[in-house]
Amino acid sequence: MAYQTLIVEITDHVALIRLNRPEALNALSGQLVSELAAAMKAADADADVRCIVLTGSEKAFAAGADIKEMASKSYVDVLTGDLFGPEIEVIQRVRKPVIAAVAGYALGGGCELAMMCDFIICADNAKFGQPEINLGVIAGIGGTQRLTRFVGKSKAMDMNLTGRFMDAAEAERSGLVSRVVPADKLLDEAMGAAKKIASKSAIATMVAKEAVNRSYETTLREGLLYERRAFHALFATEDQKEGMSAFAEKREAQFRDR
Ligand code: CAA
């Protein structure tokens, strides 16, 4: 499918989805959100794709919701249209692993979009923030909720109340991102991680993702039981037999997603 606000390429079983509205620092317009939801759904359904990388440009992952598009909307407009509701939530329903590769600004909805991915690798020029407070509103796609789970109450309050930006070093220190790399190595690093994930059993990566995500939704006791049962269930797969035999035979496992 041809997109106007995205560039999608598939190489080595990895779908690279690049936000592409350079004139607006990849601000999340209605069209971009619709196209992103469609591209994510398509990658999730494509048997050739085993991992997804979402990125922007060197200057901006995304500078937030499109302020110019939202500015004149009324309460009734955003309520009845459920602005940033079900469409963007498609990303959360993707079952394949999704890595955010963030360079430059990841602000407002851009920071929230990165946090909807499974993990974030960022460039050393990345800047994260929830500056909605400067616009007389608050975050609307998880900036008060997911960010608090990532970095704790104190930093989440600081970011949401002052609107200040967090640089890459602080983001790594706070647990918002998993790795920081030089800007010119960002895509190599993210694609390398994605290809590594793509080489595993797709059944195991899908179940691992579900189990980690479960930890956000349930108690520790329930989460541990869920994890143990999921671990047990993987013994029904050929990939478990192959992975463990390959270890004993000192060879690379050949997973077949069965
Ligand atoms: N929406 C619409 N257009 C945007 C935009 C946004 N969020 N962010 C940047 N742009 C546009 C600018 O208007 C500008 O367009 P023009 O050249 O036509 O004027 C172009 O992108 C380049 O931006 P700047 O000239 O401002 O670039 P800069 O380098 O001077 O500043 C910046 C960069 C600090 C990111 C600044 O653009 C900025 O503060 N952007 C807004 C960030 C923000 O407030 N995000 C939160 C949005 S609300 C939200 O996301 C709600 C939610 O939770 C769902």
XYZ file of C-alpha atoms and ligand atoms in Angstrom:
312
model
C 0.000 0.000 0.000
C 1.253 3.520 -0.815
C 1.405 5.915 2.152
C 1.805 9.692 2.087
C 3.134 10.162 5.617
C 5.148 6.956 6.051
C 7.873 5.029 4.279
C 7.734 1.282 4.829
C 10.501 -1.137 3.844
C 10.844 -4.823 4.635
C 14.327 -6.330 4.824
C 15.475 -9.575 6.432
C 12.037 -10.156 8.010
C 12.029 -6.708 9.659
C 9.458 -4.053 8.707
C 10.977 -0.592 9.063
C 8.215 2.015 9.362
C 9.505 5.559 9.047
C 7.303 8.542 9.949
C 7.669 10.981 7.085
C 6.190 14.456 7.572
C 9.442 16.437 7.654
C 7.634 19.767 7.197
C 5.932 19.274 10.586
C 8.628 17.294 12.458
C 6.460 14.181 12.014
C 3.569 15.658 14.014
C 0.796 13.098 14.388
C -1.896 14.321 12.006
C -5.098 12.328 11.566
C -3.766 11.023 8.258
C -0.450 9.933 9.791
C -2.209 8.115 12.627
C -4.561 6.310 10.183
C -1.680 5.321 7.937
C 0.427 4.188 10.892
C -2.416 2.026 12.193
C -2.818 0.488 8.718
C 0.934 -0.109 8.325
C 1.197 -1.696 11.770
C -1.776 -3.976 11.065
C -0.305 -4.943 7.697
C 3.124 -5.720 9.190
C 1.524 -7.760 11.968
C -0.423 -9.788 9.398
C 2.520 -10.264 7.003
C 4.008 -13.744 7.444
C 7.352 -12.471 6.138
C 7.651 -9.910 8.984
C 8.995 -11.102 12.353
C 9.805 -7.768 14.017
C 8.904 -4.109 13.441
C 11.050 -0.971 13.857
C 9.309 2.412 14.100
C 11.460 5.478 13.495
C 11.356 9.116 12.393
C 14.066 11.419 11.089
C 17.360 12.502 12.601
C 15.708 15.729 13.811
C 12.448 14.295 15.119
C 10.900 10.967 15.934
C 7.665 12.963 16.290
C 7.042 16.409 17.810
C 3.634 15.380 19.129
C 0.047 15.581 18.043
C -0.504 18.018 15.174
C -1.242 21.206 17.094
C -2.414 23.138 14.041
C -4.926 20.413 13.179
C -6.249 20.235 16.767
C -6.276 23.928 17.626
C -9.824 24.778 16.543
C -11.495 21.559 17.686
C -14.161 21.737 20.375
C -14.715 19.379 23.299
C -17.595 17.782 21.411
C -15.380 17.295 18.329
C -12.622 15.481 20.233
C -15.053 13.510 22.368
C -17.270 12.295 19.547
C -14.277 11.701 17.276
C -12.476 9.977 20.188
C -9.263 11.824 19.302
C -6.254 9.515 19.794
C -8.535 6.645 20.822
C -8.934 3.308 19.071
C -6.839 4.041 15.987
C -3.549 4.680 17.745
C -4.264 1.822 20.142
C -3.817 -0.538 17.191
C -0.105 -0.313 18.000
C -0.717 -1.883 21.390
C -2.523 -4.780 19.782
C 0.372 -5.666 17.484
C 1.555 -9.123 18.558
C 4.994 -8.986 16.946
C 7.795 -7.156 18.759
C 7.989 -3.421 17.967
C 11.136 -1.360 18.606
C 11.063 2.454 18.627
C 14.262 3.965 17.199
C 14.192 7.560 18.417
C 16.410 10.414 17.259
C 15.746 14.085 17.955
C 12.435 15.200 19.401
C 9.991 12.700 20.888
C 7.525 15.126 22.422
C 3.934 14.848 23.560
C 2.259 12.236 21.368
C 5.720 11.428 19.956
C 7.041 10.395 23.366
C 3.773 8.539 23.972
C 4.040 6.742 20.639
C 7.589 5.616 21.475
C 6.360 4.332 24.849
C 3.632 2.288 23.115
C 6.362 0.297 21.405
C 7.955 -2.657 23.228
C 11.243 -0.907 23.883
C 13.050 2.251 22.889
C 16.554 2.579 21.500
C 17.547 6.216 21.172
C 20.216 8.369 19.605
C 22.399 10.585 21.763
C 20.550 13.642 20.372
C 17.120 12.387 21.528
C 14.891 14.657 23.591
C 11.811 13.311 25.329
C 9.094 15.472 26.824
C 5.423 15.972 27.611
C 5.097 19.693 26.885
C 1.291 19.663 26.515
C 1.062 21.792 29.674
C 2.465 24.697 27.614
C -0.574 24.408 25.337
C -3.080 24.541 28.180
C -3.837 20.819 28.023
C -2.351 17.568 29.314
C -0.949 14.454 27.673
C -3.607 12.340 26.009
C -2.002 9.084 24.857
C -0.250 7.850 27.985
C 2.107 10.660 29.046
C 0.679 10.700 32.558
C 0.225 6.911 32.728
C 2.929 5.013 30.828
C 5.621 7.609 31.583
C 4.882 7.247 35.309
C 5.359 3.487 35.049
C 8.614 3.953 33.140
C 10.302 6.683 35.205
C 8.340 6.870 38.480
C 6.079 9.539 39.915
C 8.622 12.234 40.652
C 10.089 12.495 37.161
C 6.703 11.959 35.489
C 5.239 14.832 37.517
C 8.268 17.006 36.705
C 7.948 16.299 32.974
C 4.166 16.735 32.857
C 4.015 19.834 35.068
C 7.038 21.796 33.840
C 7.054 20.532 30.246
C 10.850 20.228 30.366
C 12.693 17.872 28.032
C 14.737 14.861 29.113
C 17.940 14.167 27.190
C 19.148 10.723 26.126
C 21.439 10.194 29.137
C 18.641 11.007 31.587
C 16.214 8.834 29.611
C 18.580 5.868 29.887
C 19.269 6.536 33.573
C 15.528 6.687 34.261
C 14.669 3.463 32.446
C 12.730 5.128 29.636
C 15.071 3.746 26.965
C 17.002 0.501 26.807
C 20.066 1.780 24.895
C 21.616 5.057 23.745
C 23.819 5.089 20.648
C 25.473 7.767 18.492
C 22.891 9.275 16.121
C 24.577 7.905 13.001
C 24.417 4.362 14.435
C 20.773 4.443 15.515
C 19.214 2.581 12.619
C 22.004 -0.012 12.486
C 21.556 -0.674 16.196
C 17.755 -0.902 16.002
C 17.798 -3.044 12.857
C 20.473 -5.258 14.446
C 18.289 -5.782 17.514
C 15.253 -6.433 15.289
C 17.124 -8.983 13.174
C 18.303 -10.742 16.313
C 14.674 -10.949 17.518
C 13.628 -12.125 14.037
C 16.068 -15.044 14.309
C 14.295 -16.450 17.410
C 11.178 -18.589 17.515
C 8.328 -16.231 16.619
C 6.088 -18.190 18.989
C 8.474 -17.587 21.892
C 8.975 -13.878 21.123
C 5.211 -13.351 20.902
C 4.624 -15.132 24.210
C 7.543 -13.271 25.880
C 6.053 -9.945 24.765
C 2.631 -10.893 26.106
C 4.125 -11.991 29.430
C 6.131 -8.785 29.964
C 3.096 -6.688 29.034
C 1.005 -8.698 31.501
C 3.194 -7.359 34.308
C 1.665 -3.909 33.707
C -1.870 -5.165 34.019
C -1.892 -7.533 36.979
C -0.561 -8.380 40.421
C 2.864 -10.008 40.866
C 1.307 -13.283 42.006
C -1.028 -13.465 38.975
C 1.740 -12.322 36.658
C 4.121 -15.014 37.907
C 1.449 -17.680 37.458
C 0.696 -16.386 33.947
C 4.416 -16.474 33.131
C 4.877 -20.005 34.489
C 1.906 -21.363 32.547
C 3.111 -19.647 29.372
C 6.573 -21.141 29.959
C 4.989 -24.580 30.432
C 2.916 -24.149 27.249
C 6.031 -23.549 25.154
C 7.035 -27.168 25.865
C 4.283 -28.097 23.408
C 6.245 -26.500 20.551
C 8.773 -28.038 18.183
C 10.868 -24.896 18.665
C 11.421 -25.802 22.332
C 12.703 -29.245 21.302
C 14.874 -27.696 18.602
C 16.247 -24.910 20.842
C 17.203 -27.259 23.654
C 18.597 -29.980 21.328
C 20.663 -27.371 19.488
C 22.144 -26.205 22.790
C 23.125 -29.767 23.751
C 24.523 -30.452 20.263
C 26.468 -27.140 20.279
C 24.864 -25.836 17.062
C 22.655 -22.902 16.012
C 18.956 -23.576 16.526
C 16.806 -23.618 13.378
C 13.451 -22.375 14.571
C 10.400 -23.087 12.414
C 7.687 -21.339 14.420
C 5.944 -24.587 15.249
N 2.187 20.152 15.455
C 2.165 20.818 14.278
N 3.258 21.360 13.706
C 4.417 21.222 14.352
C 4.522 20.547 15.579
C 3.333 19.986 16.126
N 3.331 19.277 17.271
N 5.796 20.589 15.999
C 6.488 21.267 15.049
N 5.651 21.647 14.059
C 5.977 22.406 12.857
C 6.242 23.873 13.178
O 5.032 24.582 13.269
C 7.092 24.267 12.000
O 6.262 24.464 10.891
P 6.389 25.846 10.022
O 7.775 25.784 9.466
O 5.313 25.698 9.001
O 6.218 26.960 10.982
C 7.910 23.014 11.710
O 7.206 21.934 12.322
C 9.302 23.068 12.326
O 9.146 23.354 13.718
P 9.892 24.558 14.450
O 10.161 25.683 13.495
O 9.117 24.902 15.673
O 11.283 23.843 14.791
P 12.266 24.181 15.991
O 13.490 23.366 15.735
O 12.394 25.648 16.178
O 11.519 23.627 17.332
C 10.296 21.991 18.612
C 11.304 22.259 17.467
C 10.917 22.383 19.960
C 9.978 20.506 18.599
C 9.014 22.837 18.382
O 8.577 22.616 17.048
C 7.881 22.487 19.299
O 7.862 22.912 20.443
N 6.861 21.717 18.796
C 5.680 21.409 19.539
C 5.935 20.332 20.601
C 4.677 20.070 21.409
O 4.138 20.941 22.060
N 4.174 18.806 21.347
C 2.989 18.399 22.037
C 1.812 18.435 21.099
S 0.249 18.157 21.921
C 0.174 16.455 22.108
O 1.031 15.717 21.670
C -1.051 15.975 22.838
C -1.074 14.525 23.142
O -0.522 14.034 24.116
C -1.851 13.651 22.299
